[in-house]
Amino acid sequence: MPLVTERREALSVAATVALGLAGLWARCAGFAQVLTPEGVLLKPTDSHYYVRFAQLQIEAFPRFVSFDPWVNFPEGARIIWPPVHTGWVALHELFTRANPEVGAAWAGVTASAIWLCLSAVALWRTFGARVTVLAMAVLALLPAMIESSALGNADHHVHEPYLALFVSLCIVRMAKRPGRGGAAVALGTVLAVSRLLTTGTILLLPCAALGLVACALLKREASGRLARDALIAGGVASTLSAVFALMWGEPFSLEPVALSGFLPAASVAVFGLVAAVLALRARAVPFAAAAALPALLALALVGRSLLSARAQLAGDDPLLKVVIESQPLWRVDWAYPSLLGSIGVIFPIAWLGLAMRAVQKRAAEALVFAATTLVLTAAFVAQLRFVQPLGGPLAVTFAIGSLYLMDSIAPVPRRIAWALITLALLALMPALRPREPFDPPTDEALVRSTMSWIRHHTPSPPDYAVVASHDVGHLLTLWAQRPNVASPFSQAPAHLRGNARAAAVLGATDDEAAYRAALDTGARYVLSVPFSVILGRDKSRDDETIARRLLDHAAMGEDGRPATAHFRLLHDSAEERLRVEKGPFARVFEVVPGAVIAGSAPPGAAVEATLKLRTNLGQGLTYRRATVAGPDGRFELRVAYPTRDSASEVRAEGPYALLMGGVPRTVDVPEEAVRAGARVDLSP
C-alpha cells in the first residue's frame, strides 16, 4: 500500500507539473500573432500604455511617477495603475532595452508562471493531490485565464484570479485554526499587497467578509476567535495599505480605484463590521460594540466613494457603456462559452456539489469557496471584466464540488461522471494549438505605419496633442510618441474630461465648432481612423460628424456639404480599410486657421474656389469652398490648403480656380497664410 500511495503521489505531482507547463504553452501559443516580422503586436489596449508607463518609471527610478502630461492633454492625468506590477513590466523591458515591447510581451507569461507554481504548492498543502490536479487543470487552461496572461498581454489583470484564490485559502486556514493569528496576518497582507499588483482589490473585500461570516455560521463556538482574527486581518490590511498609499499613492484621497486612503478606510469598515457580527454570534456584546464603532465611522467616511464606485459599475462613464468588458453577461451571448469554455457547463453543477458538501459535511473550505465564488459570479454577471478574479476560486469550486458529487454516487454513474469531466478538460486542449497570424490584419497593425509617420514628420512634443478616437490613444503615446486627448482610460475625472474634449472635436457636425474645440484642447493634428463610436454622441448621426467626413472624404465638399476650412490633409496611409470601398485606413490632418481669400464680385453673386490636389499615394482630390458676395459685393472665403511653398505630402496641382458670378480667376495661396490665418487679397 505505501508503494501504491507513493506511485499515486508521484503521478499527481507529474500531472500537476504537466498541467502547469501546458498552461504556459497555451499562453505562448499565439506567438505568430504577437512576434510578427513587422514588429511586436501587443494585446490591445492597456498593454501598449504599460510599455510607456514602465519606461517613465525606469527614467524616474527610484521615484514612482504616476502623473503623465501626455494623457488627456492639456490637463494630463494621474495614472492609478499598480506600482509593483508596473515595476514587473519595467524589469522585463530592461532586458530588451532596444525594443521594450518585446520584454513587455512576456510580462504576463512570467507572472502567471510564478502564480501557477505558488498556487500548486498552496493547493497541495491545503487540499491534497486530487483537488490540486483538477484545480490546476482549470487554472492552466481556462480560456479567460489564458487570455489575461497570454504572450503580448502586459496588463495587471493577470494577478486577479490568484489573489482571489489566496484570499479564500487564507480564510480556510483561519476557519481551520481560529485564533492562531497567522492566517489572519496573511489575509491582511494579501489584501494590502493586491493593490500593488492590480486595481481590482475592492472586490476582494466582500469576498473576505462573506467567507468569514459563513465560517462563523458553520462554527458558532469559533465565532469569538474568528472575530479577533478579523480584527487582526483588518488591522494588517489597513496599516499596510496606508503605508503603500503614502509611498506610491494619494493617502488623503478616497478615490476607490486609486492607490489612496480608500483601501485603509474600507478595510477598517469591512473587517470591523465582520468582527462585530462574529462577536455578536459569540454573545460578546462589548467586543462587538468596540469593533463596530470605528467600523461605522470608517464606513461613513468611504460611503460617498462607494456610491461613486457603484455609479461607475452602473455605467455612468460613457466609455464603460461601450467597451465589451463592462457589459453585463446577459447582453453578450458569446461571452460565457468563450470565457469559461467547457468548464462553464460543469461549473454550476460543481458549485451545487460544493454547497452540498458545506451543508452535509459542515466543511469550512467548501463554505468559504462557495461564498467567494458566489460573490465573484454575481460580479461577473454584472460586468464581464470580473471573470478574471472569478477564475481562481472557480478552479477550486470545480475540483472540490465535482469530486464530492462523484464520491457520493454509485460506481457506474461515477465512471460516467469522470468521463464527462475528462471530456470537458479535453475540450480545453485546442488552446495548446499554435495560432495563425491575423488575417485580415488587426487595426493596430494597420495604423502602425501612420503612427510612425506622425512621430517622424510632426514637431517634437509636448506643446500640442493629436486628437483621435479613444481606441488609439495608447498607440499615440507609444508609437507616435505624441500626447493624446482621448484614451481608453476610464473612471477618473481627468479621463472623462479628456475623452469629452476629443468627442467635442470628432463629434462636431460643424467645421467651425470642430476647429474651436480643437483649439480649446491644444490639438494641432487630427488622426482619422475607423471608429465604432464617438463617446457620448448619438451613433445614428455618425455620418454627419467631422470624424466621419474626414475619414471617408477628407471633408472635400462631398454630397453638397461645405468643405472644411480648418482640417488640412497631410498624409494618407498605404494600408487600406477593410471595406468594399477601400480607402486609406488612416489619415492625418493638420488643424489650421486657414487663409482668407478676400475680393469683390457682383452683390449676391456665388463665389466658388476649386483646387486640384494630389495625395502622397497619387490619388487626385478636388477641394471646393463656396460663399456668396455681400450686398456691397465683398466676399471672404477661408481655405485650408496652400498652392505654393508647401512642405506637405499632399500638394496642389496649380492655383485655386475661382468663379465669381460666372467670372473665372485664379489665385495662389502661400503656406504662411494658411498657417497664420492671413488674408490673401485679390487685386482689382
PDB file of N, CA and C in Angstrom, residues 131-132 134-136 138-139 165 350-351 354 366 369-370 390-402:
ATOM      1  N   VAL A 131      -7.592  17.339  -5.460  1.00  0.00           N
ATOM      2  CA  VAL A 131      -8.109  18.691  -5.695  1.00  0.00           C
ATOM      3  C   VAL A 131      -7.089  19.519  -6.473  1.00  0.00           C
ATOM      4  N   THR A 132      -5.819  19.373  -6.136  1.00  0.00           N
ATOM      5  CA  THR A 132      -4.785  20.167  -6.797  1.00  0.00           C
ATOM      6  C   THR A 132      -4.737  19.890  -8.289  1.00  0.00           C
ATOM      7  N   LEU A 134      -7.070  18.655 -10.356  1.00  0.00           N
ATOM      8  CA  LEU A 134      -8.247  19.174 -11.060  1.00  0.00           C
ATOM      9  C   LEU A 134      -8.253  20.697 -11.098  1.00  0.00           C
ATOM     10  N   ALA A 135      -7.901  21.328  -9.978  1.00  0.00           N
ATOM     11  CA  ALA A 135      -7.885  22.790  -9.941  1.00  0.00           C
ATOM     12  C   ALA A 135      -6.812  23.347 -10.871  1.00  0.00           C
ATOM     13  N   MET A 136      -5.667  22.695 -10.929  1.00  0.00           N
ATOM     14  CA  MET A 136      -4.595  23.165 -11.808  1.00  0.00           C
ATOM     15  C   MET A 136      -4.993  23.071 -13.272  1.00  0.00           C
ATOM     16  N   VAL A 138      -7.876  23.697 -14.463  1.00  0.00           N
ATOM     17  CA  VAL A 138      -8.674  24.895 -14.744  1.00  0.00           C
ATOM     18  C   VAL A 138      -7.793  26.138 -14.728  1.00  0.00           C
ATOM     19  N   LEU A 139      -6.932  26.269 -13.720  1.00  0.00           N
ATOM     20  CA  LEU A 139      -6.048  27.434 -13.645  1.00  0.00           C
ATOM     21  C   LEU A 139      -5.161  27.537 -14.882  1.00  0.00           C
ATOM     22  N   LEU A 165      -7.927  33.623  -5.188  1.00  0.00           N
ATOM     23  CA  LEU A 165      -7.695  32.265  -4.688  1.00  0.00           C
ATOM     24  C   LEU A 165      -6.998  32.295  -3.333  1.00  0.00           C
ATOM     25  N   ALA A 350     -20.920  21.860 -10.273  1.00  0.00           N
ATOM     26  CA  ALA A 350     -19.860  21.734  -9.268  1.00  0.00           C
ATOM     27  C   ALA A 350     -20.134  22.644  -8.077  1.00  0.00           C
ATOM     28  N   TRP A 351     -20.671  23.827  -8.343  1.00  0.00           N
ATOM     29  CA  TRP A 351     -20.977  24.733  -7.223  1.00  0.00           C
ATOM     30  C   TRP A 351     -22.052  24.123  -6.323  1.00  0.00           C
ATOM     31  N   LEU A 354     -20.396  21.666  -4.214  1.00  0.00           N
ATOM     32  CA  LEU A 354     -19.648  22.344  -3.154  1.00  0.00           C
ATOM     33  C   LEU A 354     -20.578  22.777  -2.022  1.00  0.00           C
ATOM     34  N   ALA A 366     -15.351  24.204   1.897  1.00  0.00           N
ATOM     35  CA  ALA A 366     -16.419  24.229   0.898  1.00  0.00           C
ATOM     36  C   ALA A 366     -17.276  25.473   1.054  1.00  0.00           C
ATOM     37  N   PHE A 369     -15.308  28.701  -0.219  1.00  0.00           N
ATOM     38  CA  PHE A 369     -15.229  28.829  -1.673  1.00  0.00           C
ATOM     39  C   PHE A 369     -16.607  28.987  -2.301  1.00  0.00           C
ATOM     40  N   ALA A 370     -17.625  28.404  -1.696  1.00  0.00           N
ATOM     41  CA  ALA A 370     -18.985  28.621  -2.202  1.00  0.00           C
ATOM     42  C   ALA A 370     -19.371  30.088  -2.065  1.00  0.00           C
ATOM     43  N   LEU A 390     -12.766  35.758 -10.744  1.00  0.00           N
ATOM     44  CA  LEU A 390     -13.565  34.541 -10.571  1.00  0.00           C
ATOM     45  C   LEU A 390     -12.759  33.289 -10.879  1.00  0.00           C
ATOM     46  N   GLY A 391     -11.785  33.390 -11.778  1.00  0.00           N
ATOM     47  CA  GLY A 391     -11.078  32.204 -12.259  1.00  0.00           C
ATOM     48  C   GLY A 391     -10.426  31.376 -11.166  1.00  0.00           C
ATOM     49  N   GLY A 392      -9.786  32.022 -10.177  1.00  0.00           N
ATOM     50  CA  GLY A 392      -9.104  31.271  -9.129  1.00  0.00           C
ATOM     51  C   GLY A 392     -10.050  30.467  -8.254  1.00  0.00           C
ATOM     52  N   PRO A 393     -11.023  31.105  -7.594  1.00  0.00           N
ATOM     53  CA  PRO A 393     -11.984  30.328  -6.798  1.00  0.00           C
ATOM     54  C   PRO A 393     -12.796  29.341  -7.628  1.00  0.00           C
ATOM     55  N   LEU A 394     -13.066  29.684  -8.892  1.00  0.00           N
ATOM     56  CA  LEU A 394     -13.811  28.759  -9.751  1.00  0.00           C
ATOM     57  C   LEU A 394     -13.060  27.436  -9.903  1.00  0.00           C
ATOM     58  N   ALA A 395     -11.726  27.512 -10.026  1.00  0.00           N
ATOM     59  CA  ALA A 395     -10.934  26.291 -10.200  1.00  0.00           C
ATOM     60  C   ALA A 395     -11.102  25.356  -9.004  1.00  0.00           C
ATOM     61  N   VAL A 396     -11.064  25.914  -7.794  1.00  0.00           N
ATOM     62  CA  VAL A 396     -11.219  25.083  -6.594  1.00  0.00           C
ATOM     63  C   VAL A 396     -12.658  24.602  -6.462  1.00  0.00           C
ATOM     64  N   THR A 397     -13.607  25.462  -6.787  1.00  0.00           N
ATOM     65  CA  THR A 397     -15.017  25.057  -6.766  1.00  0.00           C
ATOM     66  C   THR A 397     -15.248  23.875  -7.697  1.00  0.00           C
ATOM     67  N   PHE A 398     -14.699  23.966  -8.896  1.00  0.00           N
ATOM     68  CA  PHE A 398     -14.814  22.876  -9.870  1.00  0.00           C
ATOM     69  C   PHE A 398     -14.238  21.582  -9.301  1.00  0.00           C
ATOM     70  N   ALA A 399     -13.073  21.678  -8.678  1.00  0.00           N
ATOM     71  CA  ALA A 399     -12.399  20.474  -8.183  1.00  0.00           C
ATOM     72  C   ALA A 399     -13.134  19.864  -6.992  1.00  0.00           C
ATOM     73  N   ILE A 400     -13.377  20.652  -5.958  1.00  0.00           N
ATOM     74  CA  ILE A 400     -13.996  20.099  -4.740  1.00  0.00           C
ATOM     75  C   ILE A 400     -15.430  19.654  -5.005  1.00  0.00           C
ATOM     76  N   GLY A 401     -16.198  20.501  -5.710  1.00  0.00           N
ATOM     77  CA  GLY A 401     -17.594  20.160  -5.978  1.00  0.00           C
ATOM     78  C   GLY A 401     -17.739  18.919  -6.828  1.00  0.00           C
ATOM     79  N   SER A 402     -16.923  18.806  -7.876  1.00  0.00           N
ATOM     80  CA  SER A 402     -17.003  17.629  -8.747  1.00  0.00           C
ATOM     81  C   SER A 402     -16.613  16.361  -8.000  1.00  0.00           C
TER      82      SER A 402
END
